[in-house]
Amino acid sequence: MCIRDRGRDAVRLDIVQAAASAYLNVLRAKSIERIQKENLKLTRENLERARIRVEIGAAGPEEVYRWESQIADSRRTVLTAQSVTLDTISAMNNILNRPLSEMFAPEEADYKEPMNILPDRRLTNYMDNPMELSILRDYLVREGLGASPELQQFEAAITAQERSITLAKREFWVPTVSVFGDVTEIFDKGGEGSDPPSIGGISLPTRDDTNWRAGVEASLPLFTGGGKRATLNRTREELAQLRYERDNTANRIEGRILAAVHLIRASYPSIRLSIDAADAADRNLALVTDSYVRGIKSIIDLIDAQNQALVANQQAANAAYDFLIDLMAVQRSTGSFFLFYPEEERDAWMEQLNRYMMDQESLAKIS
């Protein structure tokens, strides 16, 4: 495969990552929008509770006004969330070269079960254990360096440059060979002197109407002012430069893989922690709501609990999509979106990973 093909592969991977991240941002925006709508619905329910409290004399009309203000603010927040959703859809359409305003219906993932969007969850089995995650990181580095189209592009360029050096060396002793030839044909003659000359009635011989010649020429310049030596030296320097850039690119790719793995090292546990925080905030909101209805808690306590639950649920949604986007970055850094391979290829990839994990764990136990 030529250098241009390798460059095209790298661009294709960048587009896949950008499209996947844009799609996940659409799902994130829709999840946040849904959470804001649920919060608006809850605020309206609390307004009805406040009106009941006013009717029975347990609260003053100021509580109703406060909840009406909260509803207005929640409606504004919902509109903002809807605007963000439309912006993310436009960004997705832009990457896919679709009309920016064209709508589509993405499949929204439940932020409490974010892995449902993935076609395969087996990779996450190695993310809870620090030692297994370290082995996974080493495996991804090895696979990434082998599959990187950027490195393959450099390898193709280095191979071409090595051929150029071979040709430059041959210039010192291989002659330049050329083949030449031509044919002339006289189709017709006429006029004075066109007839063949004769002596005593005997015609003298003339040149044939068809003439041709052919030959082979070889040349070997013995002195070119140092041009051949300069060409060879320049080609060698270009080869050394390509090898340096290849090694530098390999270091950069390894660093990119390590950085991506370090991101999921933090973002994956954050999913469970954020969900636990959201569950606790929801339970606290239920208790405070019940106490508010019975007159034990004030409106300030309920608004505070509701805002806490809102923020916690938003953080849970963000944590899920942050991890999924980080996982897209991991796959791009390794040069292949292995989680989206066809099932047979994905199973083979996972089986190879499992063997590598078992081998490394066995070596760790021996040492």
mmCIF file of C-alpha atoms in Angstrom:
data_model
loop_
_atom_site.group_PDB
_atom_site.id
_atom_site.type_symbol
_atom_site.label_atom_id
_atom_site.label_comp_id
_atom_site.label_asym_id
_atom_site.label_seq_id
_atom_site.Cartn_x
_atom_site.Cartn_y
_atom_site.Cartn_z
ATOM 1 C CA MET A 1 0.000 0.000 0.000
ATOM 2 C CA CYS A 2 1.410 3.411 -0.961
ATOM 3 C CA ILE A 3 2.140 6.405 1.250
ATOM 4 C CA ARG A 4 -1.012 8.168 0.096
ATOM 5 C CA ASP A 5 -3.168 5.223 1.162
ATOM 6 C CA ARG A 6 -1.627 5.257 4.634
ATOM 7 C CA GLY A 7 -2.318 8.965 4.926
ATOM 8 C CA ARG A 8 -5.909 8.350 3.852
ATOM 9 C CA ASP A 9 -6.259 5.697 6.567
ATOM 10 C CA ALA A 10 -5.135 8.193 9.217
ATOM 11 C CA VAL A 11 -7.665 10.757 8.003
ATOM 12 C CA ARG A 12 -10.377 8.088 8.008
ATOM 13 C CA LEU A 13 -9.601 7.236 11.645
ATOM 14 C CA ASP A 14 -9.773 10.915 12.593
ATOM 15 C CA ILE A 15 -13.172 11.211 10.928
ATOM 16 C CA VAL A 16 -14.493 8.105 12.688
ATOM 17 C CA GLN A 17 -13.383 9.454 16.062
ATOM 18 C CA ALA A 18 -14.869 12.873 15.350
ATOM 19 C CA ALA A 19 -18.169 11.341 14.215
ATOM 20 C CA ALA A 20 -18.364 8.983 17.213
ATOM 21 C CA SER A 21 -17.567 11.788 19.657
ATOM 22 C CA ALA A 22 -20.121 14.074 17.985
ATOM 23 C CA TYR A 23 -22.788 11.369 18.220
ATOM 24 C CA LEU A 24 -22.014 10.797 21.880
ATOM 25 C CA ASN A 25 -22.278 14.537 22.481
ATOM 26 C CA VAL A 26 -25.730 14.426 20.890
ATOM 27 C CA LEU A 27 -26.711 11.655 23.316
ATOM 28 C CA ARG A 28 -25.201 13.623 26.196
ATOM 29 C CA ALA A 29 -27.172 16.741 25.257
ATOM 30 C CA LYS A 30 -30.419 14.772 24.991
ATOM 31 C CA SER A 31 -29.799 13.173 28.388
ATOM 32 C CA ILE A 32 -29.210 16.571 29.981
ATOM 33 C CA GLU A 33 -32.330 17.874 28.245
ATOM 34 C CA ARG A 34 -34.340 14.961 29.625
ATOM 35 C CA ILE A 35 -33.010 15.586 33.141
ATOM 36 C CA GLN A 36 -33.941 19.268 32.895
ATOM 37 C CA LYS A 37 -37.451 18.400 31.728
ATOM 38 C CA GLU A 38 -37.868 16.003 34.649
ATOM 39 C CA ASN A 39 -36.691 18.745 36.972
ATOM 40 C CA LEU A 40 -39.273 21.145 35.476
ATOM 41 C CA LYS A 41 -41.983 18.536 35.995
ATOM 42 C CA LEU A 42 -40.886 18.082 39.609
ATOM 43 C CA THR A 43 -40.934 21.849 40.167
ATOM 44 C CA ARG A 44 -44.527 22.022 38.915
ATOM 45 C CA GLU A 45 -45.455 19.226 41.311
ATOM 46 C CA ASN A 46 -43.851 21.166 44.155
ATOM 47 C CA LEU A 47 -45.878 24.220 43.149
ATOM 48 C CA GLU A 48 -49.050 22.158 43.609
ATOM 49 C CA ARG A 49 -47.788 21.021 47.001
ATOM 50 C CA ALA A 50 -47.156 24.627 47.983
ATOM 51 C CA ARG A 51 -50.687 25.630 46.980
ATOM 52 C CA ILE A 52 -52.085 22.860 49.154
ATOM 53 C CA ARG A 53 -49.962 24.080 52.041
ATOM 54 C CA VAL A 54 -51.302 27.590 51.552
ATOM 55 C CA GLU A 55 -54.907 26.339 51.459
ATOM 56 C CA ILE A 56 -54.538 24.515 54.765
ATOM 57 C CA GLY A 57 -52.712 27.449 56.329
ATOM 58 C CA ALA A 58 -49.364 25.700 56.690
ATOM 59 C CA ALA A 59 -47.553 28.264 54.513
ATOM 60 C CA GLY A 60 -47.891 31.750 53.130
ATOM 61 C CA PRO A 61 -48.406 32.830 49.501
ATOM 62 C CA GLU A 62 -44.694 33.643 49.220
ATOM 63 C CA GLU A 63 -43.994 29.921 48.773
ATOM 64 C CA VAL A 64 -46.258 29.813 45.712
ATOM 65 C CA TYR A 65 -44.462 32.811 44.236
ATOM 66 C CA ARG A 66 -41.112 31.203 44.922
ATOM 67 C CA TRP A 67 -42.086 28.004 43.089
ATOM 68 C CA GLU A 68 -43.507 30.024 40.185
ATOM 69 C CA SER A 69 -40.120 31.744 39.958
ATOM 70 C CA GLN A 70 -38.428 28.336 40.032
ATOM 71 C CA ILE A 71 -40.669 27.151 37.189
ATOM 72 C CA ALA A 72 -39.746 30.149 35.051
ATOM 73 C CA ASP A 73 -36.069 29.507 35.675
ATOM 74 C CA SER A 74 -36.460 25.775 34.935
ATOM 75 C CA ARG A 75 -38.259 26.519 31.661
ATOM 76 C CA ARG A 76 -35.410 28.801 30.638
ATOM 77 C CA THR A 77 -32.925 26.041 31.457
ATOM 78 C CA VAL A 78 -34.912 23.533 29.377
ATOM 79 C CA LEU A 79 -34.874 25.892 26.407
ATOM 80 C CA THR A 80 -31.116 26.279 26.781
ATOM 81 C CA ALA A 81 -30.710 22.494 26.908
ATOM 82 C CA GLN A 82 -32.806 22.119 23.750
ATOM 83 C CA SER A 83 -30.619 24.698 22.026
ATOM 84 C CA VAL A 84 -27.496 22.759 22.996
ATOM 85 C CA THR A 85 -29.066 19.581 21.586
ATOM 86 C CA LEU A 86 -29.725 21.297 18.260
ATOM 87 C CA ASP A 87 -26.145 22.587 18.192
ATOM 88 C CA THR A 88 -24.736 19.095 18.727
ATOM 89 C CA ILE A 89 -26.982 17.714 15.975
ATOM 90 C CA SER A 90 -25.703 20.407 13.606
ATOM 91 C CA ALA A 91 -22.109 19.517 14.533
ATOM 92 C CA MET A 92 -22.843 15.859 13.829
ATOM 93 C CA ASN A 93 -24.418 16.698 10.462
ATOM 94 C CA ASN A 94 -21.413 18.827 9.562
ATOM 95 C CA ILE A 95 -19.035 15.901 10.108
ATOM 96 C CA LEU A 96 -21.270 13.578 8.071
ATOM 97 C CA ASN A 97 -21.632 16.195 5.303
ATOM 98 C CA ARG A 98 -25.395 16.327 5.771
ATOM 99 C CA PRO A 99 -27.608 19.427 5.788
ATOM 100 C CA LEU A 100 -26.872 21.148 9.103
ATOM 101 C CA SER A 101 -30.533 21.503 10.062
ATOM 102 C CA GLU A 102 -31.484 17.917 9.153
ATOM 103 C CA MET A 103 -32.856 16.103 12.193
ATOM 104 C CA PHE A 104 -32.316 12.481 13.147
ATOM 105 C CA ALA A 105 -33.458 10.334 16.037
ATOM 106 C CA PRO A 106 -30.433 9.046 17.979
ATOM 107 C CA GLU A 107 -30.810 6.085 20.266
ATOM 108 C CA GLU A 108 -30.493 7.610 23.718
ATOM 109 C CA ALA A 109 -28.498 5.513 26.160
ATOM 110 C CA ASP A 110 -29.589 5.304 29.773
ATOM 111 C CA TYR A 111 -26.938 7.174 31.734
ATOM 112 C CA LYS A 112 -27.353 4.653 34.568
ATOM 113 C CA GLU A 113 -26.383 1.851 32.155
ATOM 114 C CA PRO A 114 -23.972 3.645 29.795
ATOM 115 C CA MET A 115 -22.360 0.468 28.489
ATOM 116 C CA ASN A 116 -25.563 -0.447 26.656
ATOM 117 C CA ILE A 117 -24.407 1.715 23.784
ATOM 118 C CA LEU A 118 -21.271 -0.385 23.316
ATOM 119 C CA PRO A 119 -21.425 -3.508 21.134
ATOM 120 C CA ASP A 120 -19.007 -5.257 23.521
ATOM 121 C CA ARG A 121 -18.369 -4.691 27.234
ATOM 122 C CA ARG A 122 -15.578 -7.218 27.762
ATOM 123 C CA LEU A 123 -12.865 -4.593 27.618
ATOM 124 C CA THR A 124 -14.212 -2.953 30.772
ATOM 125 C CA ASN A 125 -13.521 -6.142 32.740
ATOM 126 C CA TYR A 126 -9.882 -5.052 32.948
ATOM 127 C CA MET A 127 -10.559 -1.511 34.134
ATOM 128 C CA ASP A 128 -11.362 -2.172 37.776
ATOM 129 C CA ASN A 129 -8.047 -3.796 38.655
ATOM 130 C CA PRO A 130 -4.962 -1.478 38.512
ATOM 131 C CA MET A 131 -2.623 -4.351 37.569
ATOM 132 C CA GLU A 132 -4.877 -5.581 34.771
ATOM 133 C CA LEU A 133 -5.338 -2.033 33.535
ATOM 134 C CA SER A 134 -1.556 -1.651 33.411
ATOM 135 C CA ILE A 135 -1.261 -4.841 31.324
ATOM 136 C CA LEU A 136 -4.095 -3.626 29.095
ATOM 137 C CA ARG A 137 -2.209 -0.363 28.607
ATOM 138 C CA ASP A 138 0.938 -2.232 27.494
ATOM 139 C CA TYR A 139 -1.099 -4.359 25.103
ATOM 140 C CA LEU A 140 -2.768 -1.324 23.562
ATOM 141 C CA VAL A 141 0.619 0.354 23.111
ATOM 142 C CA ARG A 142 1.949 -2.715 21.304
ATOM 143 C CA GLU A 143 -1.107 -3.006 19.095
ATOM 144 C CA GLY A 144 -1.220 0.718 18.455
ATOM 145 C CA LEU A 145 2.378 0.924 17.288
ATOM 146 C CA GLY A 146 1.795 -2.022 14.962
ATOM 147 C CA ALA A 147 -1.450 -0.727 13.465
ATOM 148 C CA SER A 148 -0.706 2.995 13.294
ATOM 149 C CA PRO A 149 -1.200 4.304 9.733
ATOM 150 C CA GLU A 150 1.120 7.217 10.562
ATOM 151 C CA LEU A 151 3.990 4.814 11.277
ATOM 152 C CA GLN A 152 3.122 2.705 8.255
ATOM 153 C CA GLN A 153 3.271 5.862 6.184
ATOM 154 C CA PHE A 154 6.781 6.537 7.445
ATOM 155 C CA GLU A 155 7.805 2.925 6.793
ATOM 156 C CA ALA A 156 6.608 3.213 3.197
ATOM 157 C CA ALA A 157 8.536 6.480 2.784
ATOM 158 C CA ILE A 158 11.673 4.923 4.299
ATOM 159 C CA THR A 159 11.425 1.935 1.937
ATOM 160 C CA ALA A 160 11.099 4.291 -1.033
ATOM 161 C CA GLN A 161 14.073 6.340 0.174
ATOM 162 C CA GLU A 162 16.201 3.212 0.564
ATOM 163 C CA ARG A 163 15.442 2.354 -3.053
ATOM 164 C CA SER A 164 16.514 5.873 -4.005
ATOM 165 C CA ILE A 165 19.849 5.309 -2.248
ATOM 166 C CA THR A 166 20.336 2.050 -4.176
ATOM 167 C CA LEU A 167 19.676 3.888 -7.433
ATOM 168 C CA ALA A 168 22.038 6.708 -6.446
ATOM 169 C CA LYS A 169 24.805 4.166 -5.780
ATOM 170 C CA ARG A 170 24.242 2.506 -9.147
ATOM 171 C CA GLU A 171 24.776 5.825 -10.865
ATOM 172 C CA PHE A 172 28.525 5.451 -10.140
ATOM 173 C CA TRP A 173 28.988 2.302 -12.210
ATOM 174 C CA VAL A 174 25.849 1.601 -14.240
ATOM 175 C CA PRO A 175 26.028 3.293 -17.684
ATOM 176 C CA THR A 176 23.196 5.202 -19.227
ATOM 177 C CA VAL A 177 21.911 3.119 -22.137
ATOM 178 C CA SER A 178 19.738 4.496 -24.907
ATOM 179 C CA VAL A 179 18.291 2.933 -28.051
ATOM 180 C CA PHE A 180 17.629 5.056 -31.121
ATOM 181 C CA GLY A 181 16.363 4.505 -34.636
ATOM 182 C CA ASP A 182 14.594 6.210 -37.540
ATOM 183 C CA VAL A 183 13.097 5.403 -40.943
ATOM 184 C CA THR A 184 12.802 7.637 -44.025
ATOM 185 C CA GLU A 185 10.568 6.861 -46.980
ATOM 186 C CA ILE A 186 10.384 8.612 -50.384
ATOM 187 C CA PHE A 187 6.862 8.122 -51.610
ATOM 188 C CA ASP A 188 7.107 9.939 -54.934
ATOM 189 C CA LYS A 189 9.607 11.832 -57.153
ATOM 190 C CA GLY A 190 8.940 14.090 -60.079
ATOM 191 C CA GLY A 191 10.367 16.918 -62.141
ATOM 192 C CA GLU A 192 13.718 17.574 -63.729
ATOM 193 C CA GLY A 193 16.459 15.289 -62.412
ATOM 194 C CA SER A 194 14.087 12.893 -60.745
ATOM 195 C CA ASP A 195 14.910 10.066 -63.166
ATOM 196 C CA PRO A 196 18.003 7.986 -62.357
ATOM 197 C CA PRO A 197 21.121 9.032 -64.288
ATOM 198 C CA SER A 198 22.359 6.810 -67.124
ATOM 199 C CA ILE A 199 25.473 6.351 -69.228
ATOM 200 C CA GLY A 200 25.114 4.967 -72.698
ATOM 201 C CA GLY A 201 21.570 4.010 -71.944
ATOM 202 C CA ILE A 202 22.555 2.133 -68.830
ATOM 203 C CA SER A 203 20.887 3.425 -65.614
ATOM 204 C CA LEU A 204 23.228 4.002 -62.705
ATOM 205 C CA PRO A 205 22.229 2.708 -59.237
ATOM 206 C CA THR A 206 20.584 5.192 -56.813
ATOM 207 C CA ARG A 207 19.690 5.224 -53.149
ATOM 208 C CA ASP A 208 16.630 3.200 -52.144
ATOM 209 C CA ASP A 209 13.406 5.015 -51.435
ATOM 210 C CA THR A 210 13.379 3.517 -47.901
ATOM 211 C CA ASN A 211 16.255 4.197 -45.541
ATOM 212 C CA TRP A 212 16.504 3.214 -41.849
ATOM 213 C CA ARG A 213 19.033 3.175 -39.131
ATOM 214 C CA ALA A 214 19.113 1.854 -35.528
ATOM 215 C CA GLY A 215 21.660 1.759 -32.763
ATOM 216 C CA VAL A 216 22.418 1.367 -29.086
ATOM 217 C CA GLU A 217 24.362 3.971 -27.156
ATOM 218 C CA ALA A 218 25.903 3.598 -23.694
ATOM 219 C CA SER A 219 27.561 6.407 -21.762
ATOM 220 C CA LEU A 220 29.320 6.495 -18.426
ATOM 221 C CA PRO A 221 30.348 10.007 -17.338
ATOM 222 C CA LEU A 222 33.627 9.709 -15.492
ATOM 223 C CA PHE A 223 33.423 13.169 -13.938
ATOM 224 C CA THR A 224 30.278 15.112 -13.011
ATOM 225 C CA GLY A 225 31.719 17.716 -10.682
ATOM 226 C CA GLY A 226 30.700 15.762 -7.558
ATOM 227 C CA GLY A 227 27.010 15.800 -8.483
ATOM 228 C CA LYS A 228 26.495 12.066 -7.994
ATOM 229 C CA ARG A 229 28.207 12.103 -4.618
ATOM 230 C CA ALA A 230 26.104 15.082 -3.540
ATOM 231 C CA THR A 231 22.910 13.325 -4.648
ATOM 232 C CA LEU A 232 23.846 10.211 -2.690
ATOM 233 C CA ASN A 233 24.690 12.201 0.443
ATOM 234 C CA ARG A 234 21.449 14.171 0.226
ATOM 235 C CA THR A 235 19.427 10.979 -0.164
ATOM 236 C CA ARG A 236 21.139 9.472 2.877
ATOM 237 C CA GLU A 237 20.401 12.581 4.928
ATOM 238 C CA GLU A 238 16.750 12.451 3.898
ATOM 239 C CA LEU A 239 16.623 8.794 4.963
ATOM 240 C CA ALA A 240 18.109 9.642 8.361
ATOM 241 C CA GLN A 241 15.543 12.433 8.720
ATOM 242 C CA LEU A 242 12.682 10.059 7.906
ATOM 243 C CA ARG A 243 13.912 7.533 10.488
ATOM 244 C CA TYR A 244 14.169 10.260 13.108
ATOM 245 C CA GLU A 245 10.652 11.472 12.339
ATOM 246 C CA ARG A 246 9.374 7.879 12.457
ATOM 247 C CA ASP A 247 10.888 7.338 15.922
ATOM 248 C CA ASN A 248 9.534 10.693 17.088
ATOM 249 C CA THR A 249 6.082 9.793 15.758
ATOM 250 C CA ALA A 250 6.250 6.416 17.521
ATOM 251 C CA ASN A 251 6.994 8.181 20.804
ATOM 252 C CA ARG A 252 4.143 10.586 20.192
ATOM 253 C CA ILE A 253 1.719 7.741 19.433
ATOM 254 C CA GLU A 254 2.787 5.836 22.540
ATOM 255 C CA GLY A 255 2.280 8.990 24.604
ATOM 256 C CA ARG A 256 -1.153 9.470 23.056
ATOM 257 C CA ILE A 257 -2.150 5.901 23.924
ATOM 258 C CA LEU A 258 -0.902 6.257 27.486
ATOM 259 C CA ALA A 259 -2.759 9.551 27.909
ATOM 260 C CA ALA A 260 -5.975 8.010 26.562
ATOM 261 C CA VAL A 261 -5.684 5.007 28.890
ATOM 262 C CA HIS A 262 -5.026 7.319 31.830
ATOM 263 C CA LEU A 263 -8.228 9.171 30.979
ATOM 264 C CA ILE A 264 -10.369 6.038 31.136
ATOM 265 C CA ARG A 265 -8.525 5.067 34.333
ATOM 266 C CA ALA A 266 -10.276 8.048 35.920
ATOM 267 C CA SER A 267 -13.477 8.332 33.885
ATOM 268 C CA TYR A 268 -14.586 4.697 34.189
ATOM 269 C CA PRO A 269 -14.712 4.587 38.024
ATOM 270 C CA SER A 270 -16.348 8.021 37.948
ATOM 271 C CA ILE A 271 -19.433 6.474 36.341
ATOM 272 C CA ARG A 272 -20.239 4.302 39.325
ATOM 273 C CA LEU A 273 -19.319 7.003 41.829
ATOM 274 C CA SER A 274 -21.519 9.563 40.063
ATOM 275 C CA ILE A 275 -24.434 7.139 39.844
ATOM 276 C CA ASP A 276 -24.131 6.364 43.558
ATOM 277 C CA ALA A 277 -24.128 10.100 44.300
ATOM 278 C CA ALA A 278 -27.201 10.612 42.102
ATOM 279 C CA ASP A 279 -29.055 7.728 43.818
ATOM 280 C CA ALA A 280 -28.268 9.195 47.233
ATOM 281 C CA ALA A 281 -29.401 12.648 46.115
ATOM 282 C CA ASP A 282 -32.674 11.208 44.766
ATOM 283 C CA ARG A 283 -33.340 9.376 48.036
ATOM 284 C CA ASN A 284 -32.588 12.539 49.993
ATOM 285 C CA LEU A 285 -34.962 14.498 47.743
ATOM 286 C CA ALA A 286 -37.739 11.986 48.383
ATOM 287 C CA LEU A 287 -37.275 12.289 52.151
ATOM 288 C CA VAL A 288 -37.152 16.090 52.110
ATOM 289 C CA THR A 289 -40.217 16.241 49.828
ATOM 290 C CA ASP A 290 -42.183 14.089 52.263
ATOM 291 C CA SER A 291 -41.027 16.253 55.179
ATOM 292 C CA TYR A 292 -41.987 19.411 53.255
ATOM 293 C CA VAL A 293 -45.510 18.114 52.658
ATOM 294 C CA ARG A 294 -45.864 17.385 56.383
ATOM 295 C CA GLY A 295 -44.521 20.800 57.315
ATOM 296 C CA ILE A 296 -41.276 19.553 58.866
ATOM 297 C CA LYS A 297 -38.913 20.957 56.230
ATOM 298 C CA SER A 298 -38.982 24.433 54.716
ATOM 299 C CA ILE A 299 -39.137 25.432 51.085
ATOM 300 C CA ILE A 300 -35.434 26.301 51.223
ATOM 301 C CA ASP A 301 -34.641 22.734 52.279
ATOM 302 C CA LEU A 302 -36.679 21.304 49.398
ATOM 303 C CA ILE A 303 -35.188 23.634 46.770
ATOM 304 C CA ASP A 304 -31.711 22.776 48.007
ATOM 305 C CA ALA A 305 -32.423 19.024 47.856
ATOM 306 C CA GLN A 306 -33.962 19.352 44.390
ATOM 307 C CA ASN A 307 -30.971 21.311 43.062
ATOM 308 C CA GLN A 308 -28.611 18.782 44.594
ATOM 309 C CA ALA A 309 -30.421 15.930 42.853
ATOM 310 C CA LEU A 310 -30.430 17.869 39.565
ATOM 311 C CA VAL A 311 -26.682 18.478 39.676
ATOM 312 C CA ALA A 312 -25.948 14.889 40.733
ATOM 313 C CA ASN A 313 -27.972 13.429 37.854
ATOM 314 C CA GLN A 314 -26.279 15.750 35.378
ATOM 315 C CA GLN A 315 -22.873 14.710 36.693
ATOM 316 C CA ALA A 316 -23.848 11.047 36.343
ATOM 317 C CA ALA A 317 -24.837 11.584 32.706
ATOM 318 C CA ASN A 318 -21.670 13.554 31.975
ATOM 319 C CA ALA A 319 -19.502 10.882 33.604
ATOM 320 C CA ALA A 320 -20.962 8.189 31.372
ATOM 321 C CA TYR A 321 -20.454 10.106 28.159
ATOM 322 C CA ASP A 322 -17.035 11.366 29.202
ATOM 323 C CA PHE A 323 -15.957 7.738 29.538
ATOM 324 C CA LEU A 324 -17.431 6.746 26.187
ATOM 325 C CA ILE A 325 -15.690 9.639 24.441
ATOM 326 C CA ASP A 326 -12.437 8.728 26.202
ATOM 327 C CA LEU A 327 -12.905 5.164 24.953
ATOM 328 C CA MET A 328 -13.210 6.482 21.395
ATOM 329 C CA ALA A 329 -9.909 8.312 21.935
ATOM 330 C CA VAL A 330 -8.296 5.066 23.125
ATOM 331 C CA GLN A 331 -9.367 3.278 19.956
ATOM 332 C CA ARG A 332 -8.196 6.118 17.708
ATOM 333 C CA SER A 333 -4.819 6.204 19.429
ATOM 334 C CA THR A 334 -4.358 2.473 18.756
ATOM 335 C CA GLY A 335 -5.157 2.888 15.061
ATOM 336 C CA SER A 336 -8.293 0.711 15.029
ATOM 337 C CA PHE A 337 -11.839 0.915 16.360
ATOM 338 C CA PHE A 338 -11.730 -2.675 17.534
ATOM 339 C CA LEU A 339 -14.964 -2.502 19.550
ATOM 340 C CA PHE A 340 -16.858 -1.928 16.301
ATOM 341 C CA TYR A 341 -15.284 -4.777 14.346
ATOM 342 C CA PRO A 342 -17.634 -7.439 12.957
ATOM 343 C CA GLU A 343 -18.454 -9.964 15.665
ATOM 344 C CA GLU A 344 -15.978 -12.624 14.522
ATOM 345 C CA GLU A 345 -13.091 -10.179 14.233
ATOM 346 C CA ARG A 346 -14.001 -8.613 17.574
ATOM 347 C CA ASP A 347 -14.053 -12.034 19.245
ATOM 348 C CA ALA A 348 -10.634 -12.820 17.766
ATOM 349 C CA TRP A 349 -9.270 -9.493 19.014
ATOM 350 C CA MET A 350 -10.624 -10.086 22.509
ATOM 351 C CA GLU A 351 -9.277 -13.647 22.539
ATOM 352 C CA GLN A 352 -5.830 -12.356 21.649
ATOM 353 C CA LEU A 353 -6.112 -9.805 24.453
ATOM 354 C CA ASN A 354 -7.164 -12.482 26.921
ATOM 355 C CA ARG A 355 -4.159 -14.642 26.022
ATOM 356 C CA TYR A 356 -1.844 -11.672 26.441
ATOM 357 C CA MET A 357 -3.383 -10.865 29.833
ATOM 358 C CA MET A 358 -2.975 -14.466 31.031
ATOM 359 C CA ASP A 359 0.626 -14.659 29.807
ATOM 360 C CA GLN A 360 1.586 -11.406 31.511
ATOM 361 C CA GLU A 361 -0.130 -12.347 34.751
ATOM 362 C CA SER A 362 1.709 -15.684 34.731
ATOM 363 C CA LEU A 363 5.046 -13.941 34.209
ATOM 364 C CA ALA A 364 4.231 -11.538 37.051
ATOM 365 C CA LYS A 365 3.569 -14.443 39.408
ATOM 366 C CA ILE A 366 6.823 -16.167 38.456
ATOM 367 C CA SER A 367 8.890 -13.022 38.963
#
